[in-house]
Amino acid sequence: MEGDLEHLAGDLAALTQRFTDLGANLGEAARALEETGAPPADALVDALAGARTQFVQIRDDVLGVAETVAVAPSAPPESLGELESLLTGIAEAMRQRRRRAALQQARDAALATLDRVLEVMHHDDPAFAALVECQAKARQLRASLDALEDPSADARLTGSLQSFADLLTMIESRDALDDERYAQLEESVSRAFGRPLAVAVARGRLGFAGDVVEAAPAPAPPEPEPTLPTPRLELESATVAPVSEPEPPLAPEPAPAETPSLDTPAVEMPAVPMPALEMPELERDEPLPAPPAPEPVRAAEPARPAAPAAPVAEPADTSAPDETAQWWLAAWARWSGWKSTHEFAEVVKEELGKYPYLLSVPIQKSPEYDDGLLAYGYSILMDHVEKQKPGCVGNALNSLKPGQRRPVGDQLYDYLVAEGRLAESYADFVRSAVLAAVPEPGLWFQFRILESKEDTRIFQRPSARIGDTELSGQRLASDAQRYAEHKFKMTLGPLTTRFVLVSAEIIRDARGVGVKLSSDGAPSDCGWLVAVPAAIARNAKVEARRVAEEGTHLPGLGKDYAAVWLAVFNPDAGAERRYELSVFLRKDTKSPFRGRA
């Protein structure tokens, strides 16, 4: 049914364009009729009849869909405006239905996760404080989920559960995780439930009831010739030769010793002279592979003309749906559904909770991701444009000029750029979106710096694919490596944003973070520095400051601030830009920019 709605929206957009063209032709015919008495041409009369027939057909199709979602009007629509309003009502009804279904599905999955967490046991200490506190939080969240009826809560629900899911992954797959993935999970669990719980997992002290029963017998010297072997010994005797029975005492407990731990001195990397770490440049966005959902899927990029071509033949037939306008239809439909009932910040949390890489995808390419669903998220940009000039989004289709050979999608894009003054206002849009999205649900970052007392870790996406979920990283142990200039290069599409996350554990001596940005070798201020207060600063709010061309410094990382999000944006609506971001991590809070605070 969702596909039918999108098809009808496309048909309605095409019919609107056709009515616009016919209106212009009728105006000319009316003037000729008044001035010379010439009647309208037969072709125009036939075109009017065809347009009327198409209107009736679309109206019947829309009414059919409306009946299935119980929003049929009292009287059939008699204008395009009434049809558009009815489509909006249908979209909202379908949206609520999807939300209710998604909520139920998310709630069922969440309850299963929390029930599994409540089964976790400590092998040695049943009253282990960190685990008791974690399970108390799980019971509290479970009680809240039982009473949850808000269809818009599915994204927030997922964010609340992530730390519990990470804990289960560490316990169940501890020996199968690589170092980078284990470091991510350990940080998540430590931040949510405390470091002692993460350490207990690393040492293999946490498990489940069934695991405890199976692993309970301590490795004792085997009896020479047991006459009544236990079921466990019977299983061993079926697979192991009797002569090898006395050998195992050489290695009593190998499993915990093999588990990598961030606190184990054995994983220390040798110090390598590296005054400044320069990450490899990611040249261009590549398409994600189609099979694994929900990885973003990108189709082959259509060629876009450098400039509008002058008409050399008959004008293009605008009666058929224009595929280039799919991004507009999706974003407009979603925006129409929530504009009168939801606040901007609330919708940003919902959309970025589902698609954290939304702002990194150019709006005209958004239908190429997630089977076209990503484009709905750009309703937040339409809301921003509407605030710049009220009424302009609703009048977008009326701005289309008859006889144009340029794709409708390009015309609508240029219209939004002009009416929303995006070259000047895109920075404010990014600031508002980031402030709404952090600390929860967060954003997709291309690079990350993780600071702790013992070391500094730098992560990056291993490919240039927008939305890539994998991370590769490097551990820096010496002060010369850690507290230096770290450079990150990135290429941004038109009106897109990339993010770099700098975070730290709670440490006694606060760190300083300096940020400087350049574009094509010249200093740039196209960036925001968004500081997230530490948990101990209860009354503090997330704050944002513009990155200055001469550099911006923020003291207090790890003490006053838990994390700093760096948002680099491209306000150019028509071209890519290359940026180089320098992050100066300091062991103290002094500014690296000649006393600038």
Short mmCIF file of N, CA and C in Angstrom, two decimals, residues 164-321:
data_model
loop_
_atom_site.label_atom_id
_atom_site.label_comp_id
_atom_site.label_asym_id
_atom_site.label_seq_id
_atom_site.Cartn_x
_atom_site.Cartn_y
_atom_site.Cartn_z
N PHE A 164 22.43 -2.54 26.96
CA PHE A 164 22.12 -3.90 27.41
C PHE A 164 22.48 -4.92 26.32
N ALA A 165 22.17 -4.57 25.05
CA ALA A 165 22.52 -5.47 23.95
C ALA A 165 24.03 -5.63 23.84
N ASP A 166 24.76 -4.54 24.06
CA ASP A 166 26.23 -4.62 24.00
C ASP A 166 26.77 -5.52 25.10
N LEU A 167 26.16 -5.46 26.28
CA LEU A 167 26.58 -6.34 27.39
C LEU A 167 26.39 -7.80 27.01
N LEU A 168 25.23 -8.13 26.44
CA LEU A 168 24.99 -9.52 26.03
C LEU A 168 25.97 -9.97 24.96
N THR A 169 26.29 -9.08 24.02
CA THR A 169 27.24 -9.44 22.97
C THR A 169 28.61 -9.75 23.56
N MET A 170 29.04 -8.95 24.53
CA MET A 170 30.34 -9.20 25.17
C MET A 170 30.36 -10.55 25.87
N ILE A 171 29.26 -10.88 26.56
CA ILE A 171 29.23 -12.13 27.31
C ILE A 171 29.15 -13.34 26.38
N GLU A 172 28.28 -13.25 25.37
CA GLU A 172 28.01 -14.40 24.52
C GLU A 172 29.07 -14.62 23.45
N SER A 173 29.75 -13.55 23.01
CA SER A 173 30.69 -13.67 21.90
C SER A 173 32.08 -13.16 22.27
N ARG A 174 32.42 -13.22 23.54
CA ARG A 174 33.66 -12.61 24.03
C ARG A 174 34.89 -13.10 23.28
N ASP A 175 34.98 -14.39 23.05
CA ASP A 175 36.19 -14.94 22.43
C ASP A 175 36.20 -14.77 20.92
N ALA A 176 35.06 -14.41 20.32
CA ALA A 176 34.99 -14.29 18.86
C ALA A 176 35.15 -12.85 18.39
N LEU A 177 35.20 -11.87 19.30
CA LEU A 177 35.25 -10.46 18.91
C LEU A 177 36.69 -10.04 18.62
N ASP A 178 36.87 -9.18 17.59
CA ASP A 178 38.19 -8.61 17.37
C ASP A 178 38.42 -7.44 18.32
N ASP A 179 39.65 -6.94 18.37
CA ASP A 179 40.00 -5.92 19.35
C ASP A 179 39.19 -4.65 19.19
N GLU A 180 38.99 -4.20 17.94
CA GLU A 180 38.28 -2.94 17.72
C GLU A 180 36.83 -3.04 18.17
N ARG A 181 36.17 -4.15 17.78
CA ARG A 181 34.77 -4.31 18.16
C ARG A 181 34.64 -4.46 19.68
N TYR A 182 35.57 -5.19 20.28
CA TYR A 182 35.51 -5.38 21.73
C TYR A 182 35.69 -4.04 22.45
N ALA A 183 36.58 -3.18 21.91
CA ALA A 183 36.80 -1.87 22.53
C ALA A 183 35.54 -1.02 22.48
N GLN A 184 34.80 -1.09 21.38
CA GLN A 184 33.56 -0.33 21.28
C GLN A 184 32.54 -0.81 22.31
N LEU A 185 32.39 -2.13 22.41
CA LEU A 185 31.42 -2.68 23.35
C LEU A 185 31.81 -2.37 24.79
N GLU A 186 33.09 -2.49 25.09
CA GLU A 186 33.56 -2.23 26.44
C GLU A 186 33.29 -0.78 26.84
N GLU A 187 33.50 0.14 25.91
CA GLU A 187 33.24 1.55 26.21
C GLU A 187 31.75 1.77 26.49
N SER A 188 30.90 1.16 25.67
CA SER A 188 29.45 1.32 25.85
C SER A 188 29.01 0.78 27.20
N VAL A 189 29.47 -0.41 27.57
CA VAL A 189 29.07 -1.03 28.84
C VAL A 189 29.64 -0.24 30.02
N SER A 190 30.89 0.21 29.91
CA SER A 190 31.50 0.98 31.00
C SER A 190 30.76 2.28 31.23
N ARG A 191 30.37 2.94 30.15
CA ARG A 191 29.68 4.23 30.29
C ARG A 191 28.29 4.05 30.90
N ALA A 192 27.62 2.94 30.55
CA ALA A 192 26.25 2.74 31.02
C ALA A 192 26.18 2.12 32.42
N PHE A 193 27.09 1.17 32.72
CA PHE A 193 26.96 0.40 33.95
C PHE A 193 28.21 0.42 34.82
N GLY A 194 29.25 1.11 34.40
CA GLY A 194 30.46 1.19 35.21
C GLY A 194 31.54 0.24 34.73
N ARG A 195 32.77 0.63 34.97
CA ARG A 195 33.93 -0.16 34.53
C ARG A 195 34.02 -1.54 35.18
N PRO A 196 33.64 -1.70 36.48
CA PRO A 196 33.76 -3.02 37.10
C PRO A 196 32.98 -4.11 36.36
N LEU A 197 31.81 -3.76 35.81
CA LEU A 197 31.02 -4.76 35.09
C LEU A 197 31.73 -5.17 33.80
N ALA A 198 32.31 -4.22 33.07
CA ALA A 198 33.03 -4.54 31.85
C ALA A 198 34.26 -5.40 32.15
N VAL A 199 34.94 -5.11 33.25
CA VAL A 199 36.12 -5.89 33.63
C VAL A 199 35.71 -7.32 33.97
N ALA A 200 34.58 -7.48 34.66
CA ALA A 200 34.11 -8.82 35.02
C ALA A 200 33.81 -9.64 33.78
N VAL A 201 33.27 -9.01 32.75
CA VAL A 201 33.02 -9.72 31.49
C VAL A 201 34.34 -10.13 30.87
N ALA A 202 35.31 -9.20 30.84
CA ALA A 202 36.60 -9.48 30.22
C ALA A 202 37.30 -10.65 30.90
N ARG A 203 37.11 -10.79 32.21
CA ARG A 203 37.75 -11.88 32.96
C ARG A 203 36.94 -13.17 32.89
N GLY A 204 35.81 -13.16 32.19
CA GLY A 204 35.01 -14.36 32.06
C GLY A 204 34.24 -14.73 33.31
N ARG A 205 33.96 -13.74 34.18
CA ARG A 205 33.27 -14.04 35.44
C ARG A 205 31.75 -13.98 35.32
N LEU A 206 31.23 -13.49 34.17
CA LEU A 206 29.78 -13.42 33.98
C LEU A 206 29.33 -14.46 32.97
N GLY A 207 28.16 -15.02 33.20
CA GLY A 207 27.60 -16.01 32.28
C GLY A 207 26.13 -16.17 32.57
N PHE A 208 25.57 -17.28 32.10
CA PHE A 208 24.15 -17.55 32.28
C PHE A 208 23.97 -18.81 33.12
N ALA A 209 22.75 -19.02 33.56
CA ALA A 209 22.48 -20.12 34.48
C ALA A 209 22.95 -21.46 33.91
N GLY A 210 22.63 -21.72 32.66
CA GLY A 210 23.04 -22.98 32.04
C GLY A 210 24.54 -23.11 31.94
N ASP A 211 25.22 -22.00 31.66
CA ASP A 211 26.67 -22.03 31.57
C ASP A 211 27.30 -22.35 32.92
N VAL A 212 26.73 -21.79 33.99
CA VAL A 212 27.29 -22.02 35.33
C VAL A 212 27.17 -23.49 35.71
N VAL A 213 26.02 -24.11 35.41
CA VAL A 213 25.84 -25.52 35.75
C VAL A 213 26.84 -26.40 35.02
N GLU A 214 27.06 -26.08 33.75
CA GLU A 214 27.96 -26.90 32.96
C GLU A 214 29.41 -26.70 33.35
N ALA A 215 29.77 -25.47 33.78
CA ALA A 215 31.16 -25.17 34.07
C ALA A 215 31.48 -25.28 35.55
N ALA A 216 30.49 -25.64 36.39
CA ALA A 216 30.69 -25.63 37.82
C ALA A 216 31.76 -26.59 38.31
N PRO A 217 31.83 -27.85 37.82
CA PRO A 217 32.84 -28.77 38.36
C PRO A 217 34.23 -28.22 38.13
N ALA A 218 35.00 -28.05 39.22
CA ALA A 218 36.36 -27.55 39.09
C ALA A 218 37.24 -28.63 38.51
N PRO A 219 38.24 -28.25 37.73
CA PRO A 219 39.13 -29.25 37.13
C PRO A 219 39.95 -29.95 38.22
N ALA A 220 39.60 -31.17 38.54
CA ALA A 220 40.30 -31.95 39.56
C ALA A 220 41.03 -33.11 38.90
N PRO A 221 42.06 -33.63 39.57
CA PRO A 221 42.78 -34.78 38.99
C PRO A 221 41.82 -35.93 38.76
N PRO A 222 41.81 -36.50 37.58
CA PRO A 222 40.87 -37.58 37.26
C PRO A 222 41.21 -38.84 38.04
N GLU A 223 40.18 -39.56 38.39
CA GLU A 223 40.40 -40.85 39.05
C GLU A 223 41.00 -41.83 38.06
N PRO A 224 41.85 -42.74 38.56
CA PRO A 224 42.53 -43.67 37.64
C PRO A 224 41.56 -44.46 36.78
N GLU A 225 40.63 -45.12 37.40
CA GLU A 225 39.68 -45.92 36.64
C GLU A 225 38.32 -45.78 37.31
N PRO A 226 37.60 -44.72 37.01
CA PRO A 226 36.31 -44.52 37.66
C PRO A 226 35.34 -45.62 37.30
N THR A 227 34.67 -46.13 38.29
CA THR A 227 33.72 -47.20 38.02
C THR A 227 32.34 -46.65 37.69
N LEU A 228 32.01 -45.49 38.29
CA LEU A 228 30.70 -44.89 37.99
C LEU A 228 30.93 -43.48 37.48
N PRO A 229 31.33 -43.32 36.24
CA PRO A 229 31.59 -41.97 35.73
C PRO A 229 30.32 -41.15 35.65
N THR A 230 30.48 -39.83 35.86
CA THR A 230 29.35 -38.91 35.71
C THR A 230 29.02 -38.77 34.24
N PRO A 231 27.81 -38.25 33.92
CA PRO A 231 27.47 -38.06 32.50
C PRO A 231 28.51 -37.24 31.77
N ARG A 232 29.11 -36.23 32.44
CA ARG A 232 30.11 -35.41 31.74
C ARG A 232 31.34 -36.23 31.38
N LEU A 233 31.79 -37.10 32.32
CA LEU A 233 32.95 -37.93 32.03
C LEU A 233 32.64 -38.95 30.96
N GLU A 234 31.40 -39.42 30.89
CA GLU A 234 31.05 -40.37 29.85
C GLU A 234 31.17 -39.73 28.48
N LEU A 235 30.78 -38.44 28.34
CA LEU A 235 30.91 -37.76 27.06
C LEU A 235 32.37 -37.63 26.68
N GLU A 236 33.23 -37.35 27.67
CA GLU A 236 34.65 -37.20 27.36
C GLU A 236 35.26 -38.53 26.95
N SER A 237 34.85 -39.61 27.60
CA SER A 237 35.46 -40.89 27.27
C SER A 237 35.09 -41.35 25.89
N ALA A 238 33.99 -40.79 25.31
CA ALA A 238 33.60 -41.20 23.97
C ALA A 238 34.45 -40.55 22.92
N THR A 239 35.16 -39.48 23.26
CA THR A 239 35.90 -38.75 22.24
C THR A 239 37.39 -38.66 22.53
N VAL A 240 37.83 -38.98 23.73
CA VAL A 240 39.24 -38.81 24.10
C VAL A 240 39.81 -40.18 24.46
N ALA A 241 41.00 -40.50 23.97
CA ALA A 241 41.63 -41.78 24.28
C ALA A 241 41.97 -41.85 25.75
N PRO A 242 41.85 -43.06 26.37
CA PRO A 242 42.11 -43.16 27.82
C PRO A 242 43.51 -42.75 28.20
N VAL A 243 44.50 -42.92 27.32
CA VAL A 243 45.88 -42.61 27.69
C VAL A 243 46.10 -41.12 27.82
N SER A 244 45.22 -40.29 27.24
CA SER A 244 45.43 -38.83 27.31
C SER A 244 44.70 -38.21 28.48
N GLU A 245 43.99 -39.01 29.29
CA GLU A 245 43.20 -38.48 30.39
C GLU A 245 44.02 -37.72 31.41
N PRO A 246 45.25 -38.19 31.82
CA PRO A 246 46.00 -37.48 32.87
C PRO A 246 46.62 -36.17 32.43
N GLU A 247 46.57 -35.78 31.14
CA GLU A 247 47.33 -34.64 30.65
C GLU A 247 46.75 -33.26 31.00
N PRO A 248 45.40 -33.01 31.05
CA PRO A 248 44.86 -31.66 31.15
C PRO A 248 45.35 -30.79 32.27
N PRO A 249 45.78 -31.28 33.46
CA PRO A 249 46.15 -30.33 34.54
C PRO A 249 47.22 -29.34 34.17
N LEU A 250 47.90 -29.44 33.00
CA LEU A 250 48.94 -28.47 32.63
C LEU A 250 48.34 -27.09 32.38
N ALA A 251 47.08 -27.00 32.01
CA ALA A 251 46.47 -25.70 31.70
C ALA A 251 45.10 -25.64 32.36
N PRO A 252 45.01 -25.23 33.63
CA PRO A 252 43.75 -25.29 34.36
C PRO A 252 42.64 -24.46 33.75
N GLU A 253 42.90 -23.16 33.43
CA GLU A 253 41.84 -22.29 32.93
C GLU A 253 42.37 -21.43 31.79
N PRO A 254 42.42 -21.99 30.59
CA PRO A 254 43.00 -21.22 29.49
C PRO A 254 42.12 -20.11 28.97
N ALA A 255 40.79 -20.28 29.03
CA ALA A 255 39.91 -19.33 28.35
C ALA A 255 40.03 -17.91 28.84
N PRO A 256 39.94 -17.66 30.18
CA PRO A 256 40.03 -16.25 30.60
C PRO A 256 41.35 -15.61 30.25
N ALA A 257 42.44 -16.39 30.25
CA ALA A 257 43.75 -15.78 29.99
C ALA A 257 43.88 -15.35 28.55
N GLU A 258 43.12 -15.99 27.62
CA GLU A 258 43.26 -15.65 26.21
C GLU A 258 42.43 -14.44 25.82
N THR A 259 41.50 -14.05 26.68
CA THR A 259 40.61 -12.96 26.33
C THR A 259 41.35 -11.63 26.35
N PRO A 260 41.29 -10.87 25.26
CA PRO A 260 41.98 -9.58 25.26
C PRO A 260 41.28 -8.60 26.18
N SER A 261 42.03 -7.84 26.91
CA SER A 261 41.48 -6.81 27.81
C SER A 261 42.22 -5.52 27.61
N LEU A 262 41.49 -4.41 27.67
CA LEU A 262 42.13 -3.11 27.48
C LEU A 262 43.07 -2.76 28.61
N ASP A 263 42.89 -3.42 29.79
CA ASP A 263 43.74 -3.09 30.93
C ASP A 263 44.96 -4.00 31.04
N THR A 264 45.09 -4.98 30.17
CA THR A 264 46.19 -5.94 30.27
C THR A 264 47.45 -5.35 29.65
N PRO A 265 48.55 -5.29 30.39
CA PRO A 265 49.79 -4.72 29.84
C PRO A 265 50.26 -5.43 28.59
N ALA A 266 49.87 -6.70 28.41
CA ALA A 266 50.40 -7.45 27.27
C ALA A 266 49.97 -6.87 25.94
N VAL A 267 48.88 -6.04 25.90
CA VAL A 267 48.43 -5.53 24.62
C VAL A 267 49.05 -4.19 24.28
N GLU A 268 49.97 -3.72 25.13
CA GLU A 268 50.61 -2.43 24.85
C GLU A 268 51.33 -2.48 23.50
N MET A 269 51.13 -1.46 22.70
CA MET A 269 51.79 -1.38 21.41
C MET A 269 53.10 -0.60 21.57
N PRO A 270 54.12 -0.98 20.87
CA PRO A 270 55.39 -0.25 20.97
C PRO A 270 55.22 1.17 20.46
N ALA A 271 55.89 2.09 21.11
CA ALA A 271 55.80 3.49 20.71
C ALA A 271 56.51 3.68 19.38
N VAL A 272 55.78 4.28 18.45
CA VAL A 272 56.35 4.56 17.13
C VAL A 272 56.37 6.06 16.93
N PRO A 273 57.48 6.65 16.59
CA PRO A 273 57.52 8.12 16.41
C PRO A 273 56.49 8.53 15.39
N MET A 274 55.58 9.40 15.78
CA MET A 274 54.55 9.86 14.88
C MET A 274 54.06 11.22 15.34
N PRO A 275 54.70 12.29 14.98
CA PRO A 275 54.34 13.61 15.47
C PRO A 275 52.94 14.02 15.10
N ALA A 276 52.44 13.60 13.95
CA ALA A 276 51.08 13.95 13.56
C ALA A 276 50.50 12.80 12.78
N LEU A 277 49.30 12.36 13.17
CA LEU A 277 48.66 11.24 12.51
C LEU A 277 47.78 11.77 11.40
N GLU A 278 48.04 11.38 10.18
CA GLU A 278 47.23 11.82 9.05
C GLU A 278 46.47 10.63 8.50
N MET A 279 45.16 10.69 8.64
CA MET A 279 44.34 9.58 8.20
C MET A 279 44.24 9.62 6.67
N PRO A 280 44.11 8.47 6.03
CA PRO A 280 44.02 8.46 4.57
C PRO A 280 42.77 9.16 4.09
N GLU A 281 42.91 9.86 2.99
CA GLU A 281 41.79 10.64 2.46
C GLU A 281 40.77 9.70 1.83
N LEU A 282 39.50 9.98 2.13
CA LEU A 282 38.42 9.23 1.51
C LEU A 282 37.94 10.04 0.32
N GLU A 283 38.22 9.56 -0.87
CA GLU A 283 38.06 10.38 -2.06
C GLU A 283 36.59 10.67 -2.40
N ARG A 284 35.75 9.64 -2.42
CA ARG A 284 34.41 9.86 -2.92
C ARG A 284 33.47 8.82 -2.33
N ASP A 285 32.22 9.16 -2.19
CA ASP A 285 31.25 8.22 -1.65
C ASP A 285 31.07 7.05 -2.60
N GLU A 286 31.14 5.82 -2.07
CA GLU A 286 30.95 4.63 -2.87
C GLU A 286 29.62 4.00 -2.51
N PRO A 287 28.97 3.26 -3.41
CA PRO A 287 27.70 2.63 -3.07
C PRO A 287 27.89 1.48 -2.12
N LEU A 288 26.93 1.30 -1.21
CA LEU A 288 26.97 0.16 -0.30
C LEU A 288 26.40 -1.05 -1.01
N PRO A 289 26.87 -2.25 -0.67
CA PRO A 289 26.33 -3.45 -1.31
C PRO A 289 24.86 -3.62 -0.95
N ALA A 290 24.10 -4.17 -1.90
CA ALA A 290 22.67 -4.26 -1.72
C ALA A 290 22.20 -5.29 -0.72
N PRO A 291 22.81 -6.52 -0.64
CA PRO A 291 22.16 -7.58 0.15
C PRO A 291 21.93 -7.27 1.61
N PRO A 292 22.95 -6.84 2.42
CA PRO A 292 22.70 -6.81 3.86
C PRO A 292 21.86 -5.63 4.28
N ALA A 293 20.66 -5.86 4.81
CA ALA A 293 19.85 -4.80 5.37
C ALA A 293 20.24 -4.61 6.83
N PRO A 294 20.17 -3.40 7.43
CA PRO A 294 19.70 -2.19 6.77
C PRO A 294 20.79 -1.32 6.25
N GLU A 295 21.87 -1.91 5.70
CA GLU A 295 22.94 -1.11 5.14
C GLU A 295 22.39 -0.23 4.02
N PRO A 296 22.77 1.04 3.94
CA PRO A 296 22.26 1.90 2.88
C PRO A 296 22.62 1.39 1.51
N VAL A 297 21.62 1.38 0.62
CA VAL A 297 21.82 0.86 -0.73
C VAL A 297 21.77 2.02 -1.70
N ARG A 298 22.75 2.11 -2.55
CA ARG A 298 22.83 3.21 -3.51
C ARG A 298 22.83 2.67 -4.92
N ALA A 299 21.98 3.22 -5.71
CA ALA A 299 21.96 2.83 -7.11
C ALA A 299 23.02 3.60 -7.86
N ALA A 300 23.20 3.23 -9.15
CA ALA A 300 24.18 3.94 -9.96
C ALA A 300 23.78 5.40 -10.07
N GLU A 301 24.72 6.28 -9.90
CA GLU A 301 24.46 7.71 -9.87
C GLU A 301 24.17 8.23 -11.26
N PRO A 302 22.97 8.82 -11.47
CA PRO A 302 22.68 9.35 -12.80
C PRO A 302 23.49 10.61 -13.08
N ALA A 303 23.85 10.75 -14.34
CA ALA A 303 24.63 11.93 -14.73
C ALA A 303 23.76 13.16 -14.64
N ARG A 304 24.31 14.22 -14.08
CA ARG A 304 23.57 15.47 -13.94
C ARG A 304 24.18 16.51 -14.87
N PRO A 305 23.34 17.16 -15.71
CA PRO A 305 23.89 18.14 -16.65
C PRO A 305 24.54 19.30 -15.92
N ALA A 306 25.62 19.80 -16.50
CA ALA A 306 26.34 20.92 -15.88
C ALA A 306 25.51 22.19 -15.91
N ALA A 307 24.69 22.36 -16.90
CA ALA A 307 23.86 23.57 -17.01
C ALA A 307 22.62 23.22 -17.82
N PRO A 308 21.52 23.94 -17.63
CA PRO A 308 20.31 23.65 -18.39
C PRO A 308 20.57 23.78 -19.89
N ALA A 309 20.17 22.78 -20.63
CA ALA A 309 20.36 22.79 -22.08
C ALA A 309 19.20 23.52 -22.75
N ALA A 310 19.49 24.27 -23.76
CA ALA A 310 18.46 24.98 -24.49
C ALA A 310 17.61 23.99 -25.26
N PRO A 311 16.27 24.17 -25.30
CA PRO A 311 15.43 23.22 -26.02
C PRO A 311 15.76 23.19 -27.50
N VAL A 312 15.93 21.99 -28.03
CA VAL A 312 16.23 21.85 -29.46
C VAL A 312 15.17 21.00 -30.14
N ALA A 313 14.19 20.48 -29.36
CA ALA A 313 13.15 19.65 -29.95
C ALA A 313 11.86 19.94 -29.19
N GLU A 314 10.89 19.06 -29.34
CA GLU A 314 9.62 19.25 -28.66
C GLU A 314 9.83 19.20 -27.15
N PRO A 315 9.09 19.99 -26.37
CA PRO A 315 9.23 19.93 -24.91
C PRO A 315 8.91 18.53 -24.40
N ALA A 316 9.57 18.17 -23.29
CA ALA A 316 9.38 16.83 -22.73
C ALA A 316 7.95 16.66 -22.27
N ASP A 317 7.43 15.43 -22.39
CA ASP A 317 6.08 15.11 -21.95
C ASP A 317 6.05 15.05 -20.44
N THR A 318 5.36 15.98 -19.78
CA THR A 318 5.33 16.03 -18.32
C THR A 318 4.14 15.30 -17.74
N SER A 319 3.37 14.57 -18.59
CA SER A 319 2.22 13.85 -18.05
C SER A 319 2.64 12.59 -17.32
N ALA A 320 3.85 12.08 -17.55
CA ALA A 320 4.34 10.89 -16.86
C ALA A 320 5.12 11.30 -15.61
N PRO A 321 5.14 10.43 -14.59
CA PRO A 321 5.89 10.78 -13.37
C PRO A 321 7.37 10.99 -13.67
#
